[in-house]
mmCIF file of C-alpha atoms in Angstrom:
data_model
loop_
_atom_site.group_PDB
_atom_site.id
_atom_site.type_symbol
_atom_site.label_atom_id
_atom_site.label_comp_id
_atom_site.label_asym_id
_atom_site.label_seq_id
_atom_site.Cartn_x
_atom_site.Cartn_y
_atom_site.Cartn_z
ATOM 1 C CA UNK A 1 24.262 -17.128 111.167
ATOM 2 C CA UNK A 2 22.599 -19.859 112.454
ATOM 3 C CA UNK A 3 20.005 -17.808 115.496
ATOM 4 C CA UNK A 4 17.175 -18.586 113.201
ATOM 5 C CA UNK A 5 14.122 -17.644 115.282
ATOM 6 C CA UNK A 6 10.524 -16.833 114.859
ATOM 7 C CA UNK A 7 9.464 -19.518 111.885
ATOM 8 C CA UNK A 8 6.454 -19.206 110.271
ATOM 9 C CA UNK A 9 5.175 -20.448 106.616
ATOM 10 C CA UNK A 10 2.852 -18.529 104.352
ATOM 11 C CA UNK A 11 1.550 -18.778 101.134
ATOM 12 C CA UNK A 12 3.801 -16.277 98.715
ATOM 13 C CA UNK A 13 1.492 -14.032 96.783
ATOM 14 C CA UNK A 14 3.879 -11.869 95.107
ATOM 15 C CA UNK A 15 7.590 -11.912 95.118
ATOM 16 C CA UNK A 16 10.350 -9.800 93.533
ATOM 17 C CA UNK A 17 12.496 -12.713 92.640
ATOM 18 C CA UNK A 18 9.446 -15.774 92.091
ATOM 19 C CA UNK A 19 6.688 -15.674 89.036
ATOM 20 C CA UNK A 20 5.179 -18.871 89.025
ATOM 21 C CA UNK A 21 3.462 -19.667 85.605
ATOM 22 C CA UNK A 22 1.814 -22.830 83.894
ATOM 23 C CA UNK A 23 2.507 -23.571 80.024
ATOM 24 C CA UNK A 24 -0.292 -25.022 77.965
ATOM 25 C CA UNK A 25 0.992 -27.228 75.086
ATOM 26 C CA UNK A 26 0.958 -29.737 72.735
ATOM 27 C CA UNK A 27 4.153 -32.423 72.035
ATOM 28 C CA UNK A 28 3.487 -35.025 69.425
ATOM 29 C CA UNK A 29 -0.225 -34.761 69.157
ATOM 30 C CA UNK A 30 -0.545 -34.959 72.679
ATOM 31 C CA UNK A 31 -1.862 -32.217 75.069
ATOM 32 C CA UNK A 32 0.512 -31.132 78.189
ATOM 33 C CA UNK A 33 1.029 -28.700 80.803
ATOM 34 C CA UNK A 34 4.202 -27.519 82.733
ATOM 35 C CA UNK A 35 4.325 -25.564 85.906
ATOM 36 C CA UNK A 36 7.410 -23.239 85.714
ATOM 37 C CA UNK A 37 8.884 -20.365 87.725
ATOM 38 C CA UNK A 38 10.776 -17.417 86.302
ATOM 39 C CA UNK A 39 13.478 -16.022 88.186
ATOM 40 C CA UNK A 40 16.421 -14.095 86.903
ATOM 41 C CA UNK A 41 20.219 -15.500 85.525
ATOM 42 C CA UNK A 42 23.125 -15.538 87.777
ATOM 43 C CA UNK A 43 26.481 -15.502 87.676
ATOM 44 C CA UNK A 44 29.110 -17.756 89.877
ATOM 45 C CA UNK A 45 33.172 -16.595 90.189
ATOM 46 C CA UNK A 46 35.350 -19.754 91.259
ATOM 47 C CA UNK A 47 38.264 -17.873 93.069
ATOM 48 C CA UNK A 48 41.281 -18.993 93.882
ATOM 49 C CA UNK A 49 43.963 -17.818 96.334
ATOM 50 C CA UNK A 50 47.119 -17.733 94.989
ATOM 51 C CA UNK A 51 49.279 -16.175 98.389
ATOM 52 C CA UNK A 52 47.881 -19.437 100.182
ATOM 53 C CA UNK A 53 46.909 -21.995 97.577
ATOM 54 C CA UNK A 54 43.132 -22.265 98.488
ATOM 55 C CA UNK A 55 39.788 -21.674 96.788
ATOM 56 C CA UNK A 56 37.785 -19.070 98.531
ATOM 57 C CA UNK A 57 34.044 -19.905 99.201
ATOM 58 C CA UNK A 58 31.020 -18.825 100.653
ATOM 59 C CA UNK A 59 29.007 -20.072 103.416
ATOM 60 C CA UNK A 60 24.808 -19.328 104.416
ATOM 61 C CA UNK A 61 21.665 -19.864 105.343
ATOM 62 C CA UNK A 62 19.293 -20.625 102.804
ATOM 63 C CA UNK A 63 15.659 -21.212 104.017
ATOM 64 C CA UNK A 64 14.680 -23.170 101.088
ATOM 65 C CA UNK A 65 17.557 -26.204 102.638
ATOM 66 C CA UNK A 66 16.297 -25.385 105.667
ATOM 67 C CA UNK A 67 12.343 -25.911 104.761
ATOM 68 C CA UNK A 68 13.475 -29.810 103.068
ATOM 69 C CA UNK A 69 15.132 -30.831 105.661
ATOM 70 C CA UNK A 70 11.913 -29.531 107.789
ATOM 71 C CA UNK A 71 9.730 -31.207 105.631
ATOM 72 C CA UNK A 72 11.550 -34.554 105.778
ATOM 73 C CA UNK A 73 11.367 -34.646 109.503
ATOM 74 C CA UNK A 74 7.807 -33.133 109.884
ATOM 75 C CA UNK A 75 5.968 -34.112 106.471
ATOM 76 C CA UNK A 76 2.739 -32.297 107.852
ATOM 77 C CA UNK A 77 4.496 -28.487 107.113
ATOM 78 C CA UNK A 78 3.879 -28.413 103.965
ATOM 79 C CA UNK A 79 0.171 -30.063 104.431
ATOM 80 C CA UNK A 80 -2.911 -28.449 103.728
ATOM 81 C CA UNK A 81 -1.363 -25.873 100.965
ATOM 82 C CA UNK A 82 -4.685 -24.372 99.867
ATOM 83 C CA UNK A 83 -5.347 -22.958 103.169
ATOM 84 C CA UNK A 84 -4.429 -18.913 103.860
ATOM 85 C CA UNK A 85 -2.034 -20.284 106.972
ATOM 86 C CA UNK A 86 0.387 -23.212 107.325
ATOM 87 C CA UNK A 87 1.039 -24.794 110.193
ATOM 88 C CA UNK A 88 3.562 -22.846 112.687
ATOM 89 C CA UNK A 89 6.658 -24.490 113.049
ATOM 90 C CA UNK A 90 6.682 -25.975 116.531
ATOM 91 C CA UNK A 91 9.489 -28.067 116.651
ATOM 92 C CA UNK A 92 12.329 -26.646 114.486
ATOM 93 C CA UNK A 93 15.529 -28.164 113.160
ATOM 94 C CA UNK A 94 18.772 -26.727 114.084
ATOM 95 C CA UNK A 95 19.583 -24.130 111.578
ATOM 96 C CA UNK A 96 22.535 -25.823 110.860
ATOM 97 C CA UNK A 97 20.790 -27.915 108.161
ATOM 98 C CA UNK A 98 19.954 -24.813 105.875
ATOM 99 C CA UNK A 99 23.956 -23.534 106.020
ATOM 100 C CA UNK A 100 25.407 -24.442 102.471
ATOM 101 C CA UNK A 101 29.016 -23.913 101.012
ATOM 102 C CA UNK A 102 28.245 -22.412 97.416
ATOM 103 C CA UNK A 103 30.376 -20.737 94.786
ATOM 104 C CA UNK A 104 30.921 -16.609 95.438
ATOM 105 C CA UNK A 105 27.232 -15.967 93.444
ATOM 106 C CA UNK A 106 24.861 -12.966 92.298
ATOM 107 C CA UNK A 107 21.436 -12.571 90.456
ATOM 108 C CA UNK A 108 21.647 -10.449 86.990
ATOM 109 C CA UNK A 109 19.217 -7.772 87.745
ATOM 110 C CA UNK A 110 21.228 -4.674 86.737
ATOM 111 C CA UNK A 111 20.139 -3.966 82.954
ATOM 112 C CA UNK A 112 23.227 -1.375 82.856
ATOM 113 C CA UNK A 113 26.040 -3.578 84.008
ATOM 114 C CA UNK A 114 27.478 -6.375 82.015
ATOM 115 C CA UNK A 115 27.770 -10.213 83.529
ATOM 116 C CA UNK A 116 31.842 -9.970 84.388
ATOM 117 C CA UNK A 117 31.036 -6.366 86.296
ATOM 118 C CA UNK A 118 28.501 -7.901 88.134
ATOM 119 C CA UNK A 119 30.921 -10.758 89.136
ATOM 120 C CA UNK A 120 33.284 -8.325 89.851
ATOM 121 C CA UNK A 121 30.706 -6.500 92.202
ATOM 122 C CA UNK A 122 29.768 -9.884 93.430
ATOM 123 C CA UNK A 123 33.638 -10.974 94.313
ATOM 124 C CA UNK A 124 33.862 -7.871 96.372
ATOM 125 C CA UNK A 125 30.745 -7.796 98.396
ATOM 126 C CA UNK A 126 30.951 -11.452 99.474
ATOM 127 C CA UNK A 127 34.257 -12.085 99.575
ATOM 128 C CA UNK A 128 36.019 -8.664 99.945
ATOM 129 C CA UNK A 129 38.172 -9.049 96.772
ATOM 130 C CA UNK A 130 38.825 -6.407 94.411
ATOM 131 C CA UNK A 131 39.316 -7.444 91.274
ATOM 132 C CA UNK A 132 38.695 -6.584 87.396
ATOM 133 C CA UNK A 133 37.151 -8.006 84.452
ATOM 134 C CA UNK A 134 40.557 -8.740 83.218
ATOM 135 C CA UNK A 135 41.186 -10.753 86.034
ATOM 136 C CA UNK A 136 38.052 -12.495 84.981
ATOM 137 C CA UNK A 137 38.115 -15.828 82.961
ATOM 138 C CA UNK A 138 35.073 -17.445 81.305
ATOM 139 C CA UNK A 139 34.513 -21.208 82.181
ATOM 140 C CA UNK A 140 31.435 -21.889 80.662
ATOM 141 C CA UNK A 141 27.380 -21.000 80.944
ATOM 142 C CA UNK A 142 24.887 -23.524 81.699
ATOM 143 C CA UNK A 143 20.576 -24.298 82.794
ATOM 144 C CA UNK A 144 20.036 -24.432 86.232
ATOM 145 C CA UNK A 145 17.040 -26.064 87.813
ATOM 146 C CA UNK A 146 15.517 -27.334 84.106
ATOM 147 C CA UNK A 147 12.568 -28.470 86.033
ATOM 148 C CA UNK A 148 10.880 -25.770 87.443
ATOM 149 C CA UNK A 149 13.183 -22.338 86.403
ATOM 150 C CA UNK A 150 15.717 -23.458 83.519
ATOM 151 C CA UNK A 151 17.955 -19.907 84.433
ATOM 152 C CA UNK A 152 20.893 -19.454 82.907
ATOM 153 C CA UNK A 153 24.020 -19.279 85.098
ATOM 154 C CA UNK A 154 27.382 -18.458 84.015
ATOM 155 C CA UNK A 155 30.644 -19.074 85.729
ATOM 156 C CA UNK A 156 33.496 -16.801 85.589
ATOM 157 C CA UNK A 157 37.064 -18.099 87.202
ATOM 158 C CA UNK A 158 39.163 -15.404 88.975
ATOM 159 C CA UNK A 159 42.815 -15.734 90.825
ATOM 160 C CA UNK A 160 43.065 -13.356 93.897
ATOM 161 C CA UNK A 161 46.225 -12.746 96.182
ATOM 162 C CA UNK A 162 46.428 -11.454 99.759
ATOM 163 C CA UNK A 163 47.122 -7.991 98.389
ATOM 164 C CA UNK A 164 43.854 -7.697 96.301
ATOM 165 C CA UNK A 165 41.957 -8.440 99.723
ATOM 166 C CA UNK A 166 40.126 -5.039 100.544
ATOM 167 C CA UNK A 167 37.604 -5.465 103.304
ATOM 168 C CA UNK A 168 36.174 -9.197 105.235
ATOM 169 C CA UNK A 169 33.336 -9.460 102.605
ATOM 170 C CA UNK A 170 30.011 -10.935 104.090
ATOM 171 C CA UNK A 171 27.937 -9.218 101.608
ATOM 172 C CA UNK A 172 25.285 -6.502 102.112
ATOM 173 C CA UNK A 173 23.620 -6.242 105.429
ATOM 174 C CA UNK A 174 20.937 -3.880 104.213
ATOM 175 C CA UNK A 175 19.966 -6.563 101.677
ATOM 176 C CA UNK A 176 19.434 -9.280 104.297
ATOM 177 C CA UNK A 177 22.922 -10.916 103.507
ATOM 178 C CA UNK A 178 24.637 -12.588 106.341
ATOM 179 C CA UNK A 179 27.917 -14.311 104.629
ATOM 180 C CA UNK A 180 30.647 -16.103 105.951
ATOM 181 C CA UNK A 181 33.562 -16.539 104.008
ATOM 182 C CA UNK A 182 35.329 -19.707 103.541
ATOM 183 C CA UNK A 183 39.024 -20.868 102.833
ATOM 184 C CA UNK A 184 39.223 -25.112 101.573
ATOM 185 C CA UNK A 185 42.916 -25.523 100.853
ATOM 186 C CA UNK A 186 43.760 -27.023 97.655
ATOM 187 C CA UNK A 187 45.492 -30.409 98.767
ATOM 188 C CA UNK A 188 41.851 -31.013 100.424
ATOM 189 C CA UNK A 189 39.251 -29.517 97.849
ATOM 190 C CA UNK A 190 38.288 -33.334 96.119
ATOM 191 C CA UNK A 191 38.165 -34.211 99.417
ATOM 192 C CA UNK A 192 35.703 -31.652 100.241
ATOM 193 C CA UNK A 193 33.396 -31.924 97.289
ATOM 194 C CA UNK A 194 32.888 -35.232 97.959
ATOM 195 C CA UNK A 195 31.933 -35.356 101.409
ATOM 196 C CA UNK A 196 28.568 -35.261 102.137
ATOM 197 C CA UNK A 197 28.531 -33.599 105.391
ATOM 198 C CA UNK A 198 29.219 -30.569 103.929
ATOM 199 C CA UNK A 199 26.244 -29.430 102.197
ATOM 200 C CA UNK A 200 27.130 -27.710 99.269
ATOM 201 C CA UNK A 201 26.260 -26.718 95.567
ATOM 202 C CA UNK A 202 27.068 -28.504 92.134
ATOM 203 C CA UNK A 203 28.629 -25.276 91.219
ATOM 204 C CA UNK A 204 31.223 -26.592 94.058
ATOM 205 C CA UNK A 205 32.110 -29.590 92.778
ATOM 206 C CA UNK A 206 31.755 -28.607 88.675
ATOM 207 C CA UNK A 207 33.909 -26.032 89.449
ATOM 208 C CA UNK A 208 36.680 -27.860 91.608
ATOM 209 C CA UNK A 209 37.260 -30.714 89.500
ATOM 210 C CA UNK A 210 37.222 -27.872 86.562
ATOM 211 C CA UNK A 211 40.271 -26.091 88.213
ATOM 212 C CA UNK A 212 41.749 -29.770 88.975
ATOM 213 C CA UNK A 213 41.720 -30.587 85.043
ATOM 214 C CA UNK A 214 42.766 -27.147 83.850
ATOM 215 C CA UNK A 215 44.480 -25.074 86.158
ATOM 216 C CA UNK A 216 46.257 -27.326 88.930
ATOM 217 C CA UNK A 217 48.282 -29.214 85.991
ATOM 218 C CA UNK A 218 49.877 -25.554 85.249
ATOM 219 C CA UNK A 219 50.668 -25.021 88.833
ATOM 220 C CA UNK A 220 54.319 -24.964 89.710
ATOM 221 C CA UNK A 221 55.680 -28.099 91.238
ATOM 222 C CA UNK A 222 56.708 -28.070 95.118
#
């Protein structure tokens, strides 16, 4: 996961995923513009182990943590924007600082598939758990990245056992996914969110102290 080799930046002319856009507009009698970016809704599944008492994660590489920390330590990377080339990265971080802990996740780009079978899809390609959309329970929905996307993300909660554990997850190789898949026991998961050298996603820590207020309370006593 973390052999990152061969760096370069370049300007993105076209991108499945990215449509960057500028609204003209007018608030209160005075005129405004907004640069925004469309990119599709998501879905999140908080999943919980119930054979070991322990929420089930997912750990990667995501070049856009990588290219912040970059640009914090070399401000000149990002330099220069207008120009067809960006400066080649010549002394790069460890990977290590683009490696997140995030939520079991997916884009919504199947039209024919509803958002619990596409969390259901998502729980077994990441994390190798089958499960159904009964075993699915709705938390809540909410806007992600209001400045510059405003997606819609909605998380799903799901309870696995050992037994429902069909393959090592890791996701899908011929998509570019390289996955690791993470165990935080539950006597340490406040812990966890709150530490800051583990990089990780608000979906993390919403979705921890969620479980903590909801779920844990219902657990049965040791």
């Amino acid at each position: 996961m973390e052999a990152i080799e061969e760096l370069a930046v370049q300007p993105c002319t076209s991108s499945l995923y990215l449509r960057p856009f500028r609204l003209s507009y007018r608030q209160n009698g005075t005129k405004k513009f907004w640069d925004f970016m469309r990119t599709h809704d998501s879905v999140s599944i908080l999943i919980f182990n119930t054979s070991r008492q322990c929420f089930v994660v997912v750990k990667q590489f995501r070049p856009a943590v990588y290219m912040c920390e970059m640009e914090r330590h070399h401000p000149q990377v990002f330099q220069n924007q207008d120009k067809e080339s960006l400066p080649s990265l010549e002394n790069p971080l460890p990977a290590v600082v683009g490696v997140t802990y995030e939520l079991c996740a997916g884009i919504v780009d199947k039209p024919g598939l509803s958002l619990e079978e596409i969390a259901c899809e998502e729980v077994l390609e990441e994390c190798g758990y089958r499960v159904s959309i009964a075993d699915l329970r709705r938390i809540t929905s909410y806007r992600s990245g209001v400045g510059v996307t405003g997606s819609r993300q909605t998380l799903f909660y799901a309870e696995v056992n050992d037994q429902m554990r069909t393959s090592g997850g890791g996701g899908q190789p011929e998509e570019g996914e390289l996955i690791e898949v993470v165990e935080i026991p539950l006597e340490e998961s406040m812990k966890f969110a709150y530490d800051e050298t583990f990089p990780k996603t608000m979906g993390v820590i919403f979705s921890f102290m969620w479980f903590h207020n909801n779920i844990a309370p219902k657990l049965p006593k040791k």
